[in-house]
Amino acid sequence: VAMGATGVVAVALRPLTGGWSDRYGRRPLAILGALILGAGSAVLIGPGVLALVVLARLLIGAGDAFYITSVMAWAADTATPERRGRAMATVGMSLWLGLALGPQWAVWTHEHLGYNGVWLGGSLFALLAAGLICLVRTDARPAAPRPDSPHAKVPRGAILPAVAMVLVCYGNAVFEAFGIVHLTGRGVPGGAGIGGAASVFTVIAITSFVGRFAGGVWADKVGPRPVALAGIAAVAASYCFFAAASSFVVAAAGGALLGLGLALIYPSLSLLVTRRVGPQERGAGLGVFLAALDVSFALGPPLGSLVVGAASTGAALWTAGVVSLLAVPIVIATGNPPVGADPDEGFELAEELPPAPAV
């Protein structure tokens, strides 16, 4: 319940927070998100009570919805159309870097300061993020917000990329839930050391981090649709590797394919959203798209468990490969808008701080 609370509130809030950032600007929504994230960590300081843990997870989900949605839209706003995929890929790389460094820092802090030190440090990091946002010189918002309150509806251009994201990442959620059990059951050594089943997740993270910027560059140069289709092929193949793996080498090859596929899919589908929705709905569109990832991780484990119970973990992974391929016709149906197809009429960059004096 505690872990699932984050996904539930994030799914509910992302489209709303994206629309609010379209109307009120990216900076205030991002600052508010960072403060909410800090509050979520601070709630855990003190005695351990399950109700407080659930509250903390709800706050973290809300802060994530405010912060990441606004920052992704902000990156799309401030980049030129020809470099927009790279800009959003850079934000994605920073998220993976935080997810890679955070656990290591938390373990070290726990050994020296205990859990309260971890929660206090997490809260302070969130406050530092809010302070850094205040130093960014430019914000972007619609020059003339639409009178029909765009934050109250789902932008149609975001629906197909979001559905494709759910189908592709369904298998990722299944593998996170049952991957270790499946691999160790087929003879891959357990444990987190080199050659252990848990190290496959490290391979996924490293490959995704390294490939994310390349995915953004290719999406800018050749268009988001072909890059997304290549990513879907890599992801579908990865689930087949996992299903058949009986050694760490094969499992690691599947992890590399999954990381590469996600590195291509995430920026390319994000770019498709920005090209299919108007500038005044960009935040709401990206909010819907990011919520799709939460949906896949909410549905993946329970649906995958039904297949595991009826057949096996291998069958669940083979099924995930088939489900991911269902995204191919959906991506094809989105079309492939040319580079620069979304000129930012009605959008302005607001210099909120005076320029630095000339030296």
Short mmCIF file of C-alpha atoms in Angstrom, two decimals:
data_model
loop_
_atom_site.label_atom_id
_atom_site.label_comp_id
_atom_site.label_asym_id
_atom_site.label_seq_id
_atom_site.Cartn_x
_atom_site.Cartn_y
_atom_site.Cartn_z
CA VAL A 1 0.00 0.00 0.00
CA ALA A 2 2.78 2.39 0.95
CA MET A 3 4.80 1.83 -2.22
CA GLY A 4 1.75 1.88 -4.49
CA ALA A 5 0.51 5.18 -3.05
CA THR A 6 3.18 7.09 -4.98
CA GLY A 7 2.08 5.77 -8.37
CA VAL A 8 -1.60 6.37 -7.70
CA VAL A 9 -1.20 10.04 -6.77
CA ALA A 10 1.32 10.61 -9.60
CA VAL A 11 -1.10 9.22 -12.21
CA ALA A 12 -3.88 11.44 -10.86
CA LEU A 13 -1.81 14.63 -10.68
CA ARG A 14 0.56 14.62 -13.68
CA PRO A 15 -1.97 15.82 -16.31
CA LEU A 16 -3.22 18.48 -13.89
CA THR A 17 0.23 19.72 -12.90
CA GLY A 18 1.24 19.87 -16.56
CA GLY A 19 -1.79 22.04 -17.34
CA TRP A 20 -1.10 24.27 -14.34
CA SER A 21 2.49 24.76 -15.51
CA ASP A 22 1.13 25.77 -18.93
CA ARG A 23 -0.99 28.42 -17.25
CA TYR A 24 1.24 29.67 -14.42
CA GLY A 25 4.75 28.90 -15.66
CA ARG A 26 7.24 26.09 -15.09
CA ARG A 27 9.31 27.69 -12.32
CA PRO A 28 6.66 28.03 -9.58
CA LEU A 29 5.35 24.50 -10.19
CA ALA A 30 8.88 23.05 -10.11
CA ILE A 31 9.74 24.89 -6.90
CA LEU A 32 6.51 23.71 -5.29
CA GLY A 33 7.27 20.15 -6.38
CA ALA A 34 10.74 20.27 -4.83
CA LEU A 35 9.32 21.58 -1.56
CA ILE A 36 6.68 18.82 -1.50
CA LEU A 37 9.38 16.22 -2.13
CA GLY A 38 11.37 17.64 0.77
CA ALA A 39 8.31 17.46 3.00
CA GLY A 40 7.77 13.82 2.00
CA SER A 41 11.25 12.92 3.18
CA ALA A 42 10.97 15.01 6.36
CA VAL A 43 7.74 13.24 7.41
CA LEU A 44 9.75 10.04 7.87
CA ILE A 45 12.03 11.61 10.52
CA GLY A 46 11.13 10.24 13.93
CA PRO A 47 9.14 7.19 15.01
CA GLY A 48 8.10 4.69 12.35
CA VAL A 49 4.33 4.72 11.92
CA LEU A 50 2.76 3.08 8.85
CA ALA A 51 0.29 5.94 8.39
CA LEU A 52 3.20 8.41 8.22
CA VAL A 53 5.00 6.20 5.70
CA VAL A 54 1.91 6.21 3.46
CA LEU A 55 1.65 9.99 3.88
CA ALA A 56 5.31 10.36 2.94
CA ARG A 57 4.83 8.26 -0.19
CA LEU A 58 1.77 10.30 -1.17
CA LEU A 59 3.78 13.50 -0.81
CA ILE A 60 6.65 12.05 -2.82
CA GLY A 61 4.26 11.06 -5.60
CA ALA A 62 2.71 14.54 -5.60
CA GLY A 63 6.11 16.25 -5.56
CA ASP A 64 7.30 14.04 -8.40
CA ALA A 65 4.21 14.95 -10.44
CA PHE A 66 4.76 18.67 -9.91
CA TYR A 67 8.53 18.69 -10.30
CA ILE A 68 9.40 16.29 -13.12
CA THR A 69 6.44 17.24 -15.31
CA SER A 70 7.30 20.94 -15.04
CA VAL A 71 11.03 20.44 -15.61
CA MET A 72 10.45 18.25 -18.67
CA ALA A 73 8.12 20.87 -20.16
CA TRP A 74 10.62 23.60 -19.23
CA ALA A 75 13.38 21.79 -21.13
CA ALA A 76 11.09 21.48 -24.17
CA ASP A 77 10.21 25.19 -23.96
CA THR A 78 13.73 26.56 -23.81
CA ALA A 79 15.26 24.34 -26.50
CA THR A 80 14.95 25.06 -30.19
CA PRO A 81 12.76 22.57 -32.11
CA GLU A 82 15.87 21.06 -33.70
CA ARG A 83 17.40 20.29 -30.27
CA ARG A 84 14.28 19.56 -28.24
CA GLY A 85 14.81 15.79 -28.12
CA ARG A 86 18.33 16.27 -26.76
CA ALA A 87 17.09 18.69 -24.14
CA MET A 88 14.49 16.28 -22.78
CA ALA A 89 16.97 13.40 -23.00
CA THR A 90 19.37 15.38 -20.82
CA VAL A 91 16.68 15.74 -18.17
CA GLY A 92 16.08 12.00 -18.41
CA MET A 93 19.81 11.33 -17.96
CA SER A 94 19.84 13.46 -14.82
CA LEU A 95 16.99 11.37 -13.39
CA TRP A 96 18.91 8.15 -13.99
CA LEU A 97 22.03 9.67 -12.45
CA GLY A 98 20.07 10.58 -9.33
CA LEU A 99 18.60 7.07 -9.14
CA ALA A 100 22.09 5.59 -9.51
CA LEU A 101 23.80 7.80 -6.90
CA GLY A 102 20.93 8.09 -4.41
CA PRO A 103 20.97 4.52 -3.06
CA GLN A 104 24.76 4.54 -2.64
CA TRP A 105 24.64 7.83 -0.75
CA ALA A 106 21.73 6.55 1.36
CA VAL A 107 23.60 3.38 2.39
CA TRP A 108 26.68 5.38 3.41
CA THR A 109 24.53 7.89 5.34
CA HIS A 110 22.59 5.14 7.08
CA GLU A 111 25.80 3.50 8.26
CA HIS A 112 27.00 6.75 9.85
CA LEU A 113 23.82 8.65 10.81
CA GLY A 114 21.02 6.10 10.74
CA TYR A 115 17.70 6.34 8.94
CA ASN A 116 16.89 9.80 10.29
CA GLY A 117 20.07 11.04 8.66
CA VAL A 118 18.89 9.60 5.35
CA TRP A 119 15.49 11.30 5.58
CA LEU A 120 16.99 14.61 6.70
CA GLY A 121 19.52 14.52 3.89
CA GLY A 122 16.84 13.72 1.33
CA SER A 123 14.83 16.70 2.52
CA LEU A 124 17.86 19.00 2.31
CA PHE A 125 18.65 17.83 -1.22
CA ALA A 126 15.11 18.69 -2.27
CA LEU A 127 15.48 22.17 -0.77
CA LEU A 128 18.77 22.55 -2.66
CA ALA A 129 16.94 21.66 -5.89
CA ALA A 130 14.36 24.36 -5.17
CA GLY A 131 17.16 26.88 -4.60
CA LEU A 132 18.87 25.94 -7.87
CA ILE A 133 15.63 26.45 -9.76
CA CYS A 134 15.44 29.99 -8.38
CA LEU A 135 18.81 30.69 -10.02
CA VAL A 136 17.66 29.73 -13.52
CA ARG A 137 17.30 32.94 -15.47
CA THR A 138 14.44 32.15 -17.82
CA ASP A 139 11.00 30.68 -17.49
CA ALA A 140 8.53 29.96 -20.28
CA ARG A 141 4.78 30.19 -20.35
CA PRO A 142 2.03 30.83 -22.88
CA ALA A 143 1.84 34.51 -23.79
CA ALA A 144 -1.96 34.25 -24.08
CA PRO A 145 -3.44 31.34 -22.09
CA ARG A 146 -6.40 29.73 -23.77
CA PRO A 147 -9.70 30.72 -22.19
CA ASP A 148 -11.00 27.14 -22.12
CA SER A 149 -8.58 26.17 -19.30
CA PRO A 150 -6.32 23.69 -21.12
CA HIS A 151 -5.32 22.10 -17.81
CA ALA A 152 -8.84 20.69 -17.45
CA LYS A 153 -8.66 18.34 -20.45
CA VAL A 154 -6.35 15.76 -21.96
CA PRO A 155 -4.57 17.00 -25.12
CA ARG A 156 -5.52 14.61 -27.91
CA GLY A 157 -2.01 14.65 -29.39
CA ALA A 158 -0.59 13.02 -26.26
CA ILE A 159 -2.93 10.01 -26.19
CA LEU A 160 -1.28 7.75 -28.79
CA PRO A 161 2.31 8.21 -27.49
CA ALA A 162 1.03 7.62 -23.94
CA VAL A 163 -0.72 4.37 -24.93
CA ALA A 164 2.43 3.21 -26.72
CA MET A 165 4.45 3.97 -23.57
CA VAL A 166 2.11 1.86 -21.43
CA LEU A 167 2.43 -1.13 -23.78
CA VAL A 168 6.21 -0.90 -24.07
CA CYS A 169 6.89 -0.44 -20.35
CA TYR A 170 4.43 -3.12 -19.22
CA GLY A 171 7.16 -5.72 -19.67
CA ASN A 172 9.67 -3.57 -17.80
CA ALA A 173 7.33 -3.59 -14.81
CA VAL A 174 6.86 -7.36 -15.10
CA PHE A 175 10.61 -7.90 -15.20
CA GLU A 176 11.18 -5.68 -12.17
CA ALA A 177 8.58 -7.71 -10.26
CA PHE A 178 9.59 -11.24 -11.33
CA GLY A 179 12.99 -10.93 -13.03
CA ILE A 180 15.17 -12.09 -10.13
CA VAL A 181 12.89 -15.06 -9.40
CA HIS A 182 12.84 -16.01 -13.09
CA LEU A 183 16.60 -15.75 -13.67
CA THR A 184 17.62 -17.57 -10.50
CA GLY A 185 15.07 -20.27 -11.27
CA ARG A 186 16.77 -20.83 -14.64
CA GLY A 187 20.24 -21.16 -13.11
CA VAL A 188 21.58 -17.59 -13.07
CA PRO A 189 23.42 -17.05 -9.76
CA GLY A 190 21.61 -14.93 -7.19
CA GLY A 191 23.06 -11.94 -5.39
CA ALA A 192 24.16 -8.48 -6.39
CA GLY A 193 27.78 -9.22 -7.32
CA ILE A 194 29.17 -9.35 -10.84
CA GLY A 195 27.51 -12.26 -12.57
CA GLY A 196 24.54 -12.23 -10.20
CA ALA A 197 20.95 -11.86 -11.32
CA ALA A 198 20.57 -8.49 -9.58
CA SER A 199 23.45 -7.09 -11.64
CA VAL A 200 21.20 -7.26 -14.72
CA PHE A 201 19.40 -4.19 -13.34
CA THR A 202 22.76 -2.40 -13.14
CA VAL A 203 23.34 -3.23 -16.81
CA ILE A 204 19.91 -1.79 -17.65
CA ALA A 205 20.60 1.43 -15.74
CA ILE A 206 24.07 1.96 -17.25
CA THR A 207 22.92 1.26 -20.80
CA SER A 208 19.92 3.53 -20.45
CA PHE A 209 22.03 6.32 -19.00
CA VAL A 210 24.66 6.09 -21.73
CA GLY A 211 22.16 5.73 -24.56
CA ARG A 212 19.63 8.36 -23.46
CA PHE A 213 21.41 11.35 -25.01
CA ALA A 214 22.08 9.42 -28.23
CA GLY A 215 18.38 8.69 -28.40
CA GLY A 216 17.60 12.39 -28.14
CA VAL A 217 20.12 13.27 -30.86
CA TRP A 218 18.75 10.65 -33.26
CA ALA A 219 15.17 11.69 -32.58
CA ASP A 220 16.09 15.28 -33.49
CA LYS A 221 17.93 14.30 -36.67
CA VAL A 222 15.87 11.48 -38.20
CA GLY A 223 12.55 12.07 -36.49
CA PRO A 224 10.99 10.57 -33.39
CA ARG A 225 8.89 7.86 -35.04
CA PRO A 226 11.69 5.69 -36.56
CA VAL A 227 13.73 6.02 -33.37
CA ALA A 228 10.74 4.94 -31.29
CA LEU A 229 10.16 1.93 -33.57
CA ALA A 230 13.81 0.89 -33.21
CA GLY A 231 13.48 1.21 -29.45
CA ILE A 232 10.34 -0.96 -29.42
CA ALA A 233 12.16 -3.66 -31.38
CA ALA A 234 15.04 -3.61 -28.88
CA VAL A 235 12.68 -3.77 -25.89
CA ALA A 236 10.65 -6.65 -27.36
CA ALA A 237 13.87 -8.57 -28.07
CA SER A 238 15.08 -7.97 -24.51
CA TYR A 239 12.04 -9.71 -23.02
CA CYS A 240 12.71 -12.72 -25.27
CA PHE A 241 16.34 -12.81 -24.06
CA PHE A 242 15.15 -12.70 -20.44
CA ALA A 243 12.60 -15.46 -21.00
CA ALA A 244 15.20 -17.78 -22.55
CA ALA A 245 18.20 -16.81 -20.38
CA SER A 246 19.96 -19.57 -18.44
CA SER A 247 23.23 -17.69 -17.92
CA PHE A 248 24.26 -14.23 -16.82
CA VAL A 249 25.71 -13.43 -20.26
CA VAL A 250 22.37 -13.93 -22.00
CA ALA A 251 20.52 -12.08 -19.24
CA ALA A 252 23.00 -9.19 -19.43
CA ALA A 253 22.51 -9.03 -23.20
CA GLY A 254 18.79 -8.72 -22.55
CA GLY A 255 19.47 -5.98 -20.01
CA ALA A 256 21.59 -4.07 -22.51
CA LEU A 257 18.83 -4.32 -25.11
CA LEU A 258 16.21 -3.16 -22.61
CA GLY A 259 18.33 -0.20 -21.48
CA LEU A 260 19.07 0.79 -25.08
CA GLY A 261 15.43 0.43 -26.08
CA LEU A 262 14.22 2.58 -23.21
CA ALA A 263 16.92 5.14 -24.03
CA LEU A 264 15.50 5.43 -27.55
CA ILE A 265 11.81 5.27 -26.66
CA TYR A 266 11.64 7.81 -23.86
CA PRO A 267 13.01 10.90 -25.68
CA SER A 268 11.46 9.97 -29.03
CA LEU A 269 7.94 9.54 -27.67
CA SER A 270 8.37 12.68 -25.54
CA LEU A 271 9.35 14.56 -28.70
CA LEU A 272 6.31 13.14 -30.51
CA VAL A 273 4.11 14.60 -27.78
CA THR A 274 5.65 18.07 -28.10
CA ARG A 275 5.14 17.99 -31.88
CA ARG A 276 1.54 16.76 -31.67
CA VAL A 277 0.25 19.25 -29.08
CA GLY A 278 0.22 23.02 -29.19
CA PRO A 279 2.77 25.02 -27.18
CA GLN A 280 0.03 26.14 -24.79
CA GLU A 281 -0.77 22.49 -23.98
CA ARG A 282 2.80 21.19 -23.83
CA GLY A 283 2.91 20.78 -20.07
CA ALA A 284 -0.45 18.99 -19.98
CA GLY A 285 0.60 16.73 -22.86
CA LEU A 286 3.86 15.74 -21.20
CA GLY A 287 1.98 15.22 -17.95
CA VAL A 288 -0.29 12.69 -19.65
CA PHE A 289 2.71 11.01 -21.26
CA LEU A 290 4.63 10.74 -17.98
CA ALA A 291 1.53 9.40 -16.24
CA ALA A 292 1.57 6.53 -18.75
CA LEU A 293 4.78 5.27 -17.17
CA ASP A 294 3.06 5.22 -13.77
CA VAL A 295 0.14 3.31 -15.28
CA SER A 296 2.41 0.63 -16.74
CA PHE A 297 4.12 0.07 -13.41
CA ALA A 298 0.76 -0.01 -11.63
CA LEU A 299 -0.71 -2.60 -14.02
CA GLY A 300 2.38 -4.65 -14.87
CA PRO A 301 2.94 -6.62 -11.62
CA PRO A 302 -0.69 -7.66 -11.00
CA LEU A 303 -1.38 -8.58 -14.64
CA GLY A 304 1.98 -10.31 -14.92
CA SER A 305 1.24 -12.30 -11.77
CA LEU A 306 -1.88 -13.71 -13.43
CA VAL A 307 0.25 -15.11 -16.27
CA VAL A 308 2.85 -16.39 -13.79
CA GLY A 309 0.16 -18.13 -11.77
CA ALA A 310 -1.46 -19.66 -14.86
CA ALA A 311 1.79 -20.64 -16.61
CA SER A 312 5.28 -19.46 -15.56
CA THR A 313 7.56 -16.44 -15.23
CA GLY A 314 8.95 -17.24 -18.67
CA ALA A 315 5.47 -17.09 -20.16
CA ALA A 316 4.92 -13.72 -18.52
CA LEU A 317 8.08 -12.38 -20.20
CA TRP A 318 7.22 -13.86 -23.60
CA THR A 319 3.80 -12.24 -23.26
CA ALA A 320 5.45 -8.92 -22.41
CA GLY A 321 7.36 -9.08 -25.69
CA VAL A 322 4.11 -9.54 -27.62
CA VAL A 323 2.43 -6.70 -25.71
CA SER A 324 5.31 -4.33 -26.49
CA LEU A 325 4.99 -5.07 -30.21
CA LEU A 326 1.37 -3.88 -30.06
CA ALA A 327 2.86 -0.38 -29.73
CA VAL A 328 4.27 -0.55 -33.29
CA PRO A 329 1.01 0.25 -35.17
CA ILE A 330 0.18 2.92 -32.58
CA VAL A 331 3.50 4.70 -33.15
CA ILE A 332 3.05 4.41 -36.92
CA ALA A 333 -0.40 5.99 -36.57
CA THR A 334 1.11 9.06 -34.89
CA GLY A 335 2.77 10.14 -38.12
CA ASN A 336 6.28 11.58 -38.31
CA PRO A 337 6.12 15.40 -38.17
CA PRO A 338 9.21 17.01 -39.70
CA VAL A 339 11.82 18.73 -37.56
CA GLY A 340 10.59 22.13 -36.48
CA ALA A 341 6.96 21.26 -37.19
CA ASP A 342 5.81 22.81 -33.93
CA PRO A 343 6.68 26.52 -34.13
CA ASP A 344 6.08 28.19 -30.78
CA GLU A 345 3.53 30.76 -31.74
CA GLY A 346 2.06 32.35 -28.66
CA PHE A 347 4.97 31.23 -26.48
CA GLU A 348 7.50 33.50 -24.93
CA LEU A 349 10.58 33.24 -22.77
CA ALA A 350 10.29 35.51 -19.77
CA GLU A 351 13.50 37.00 -18.39
CA GLU A 352 12.62 37.26 -14.74
CA LEU A 353 16.06 38.42 -13.63
CA PRO A 354 18.06 41.30 -15.07
CA PRO A 355 20.90 40.30 -17.37
CA ALA A 356 24.37 40.10 -15.93
CA PRO A 357 26.31 43.38 -16.28
CA ALA A 358 28.87 43.54 -19.04
CA VAL A 359 32.50 43.39 -17.93
#
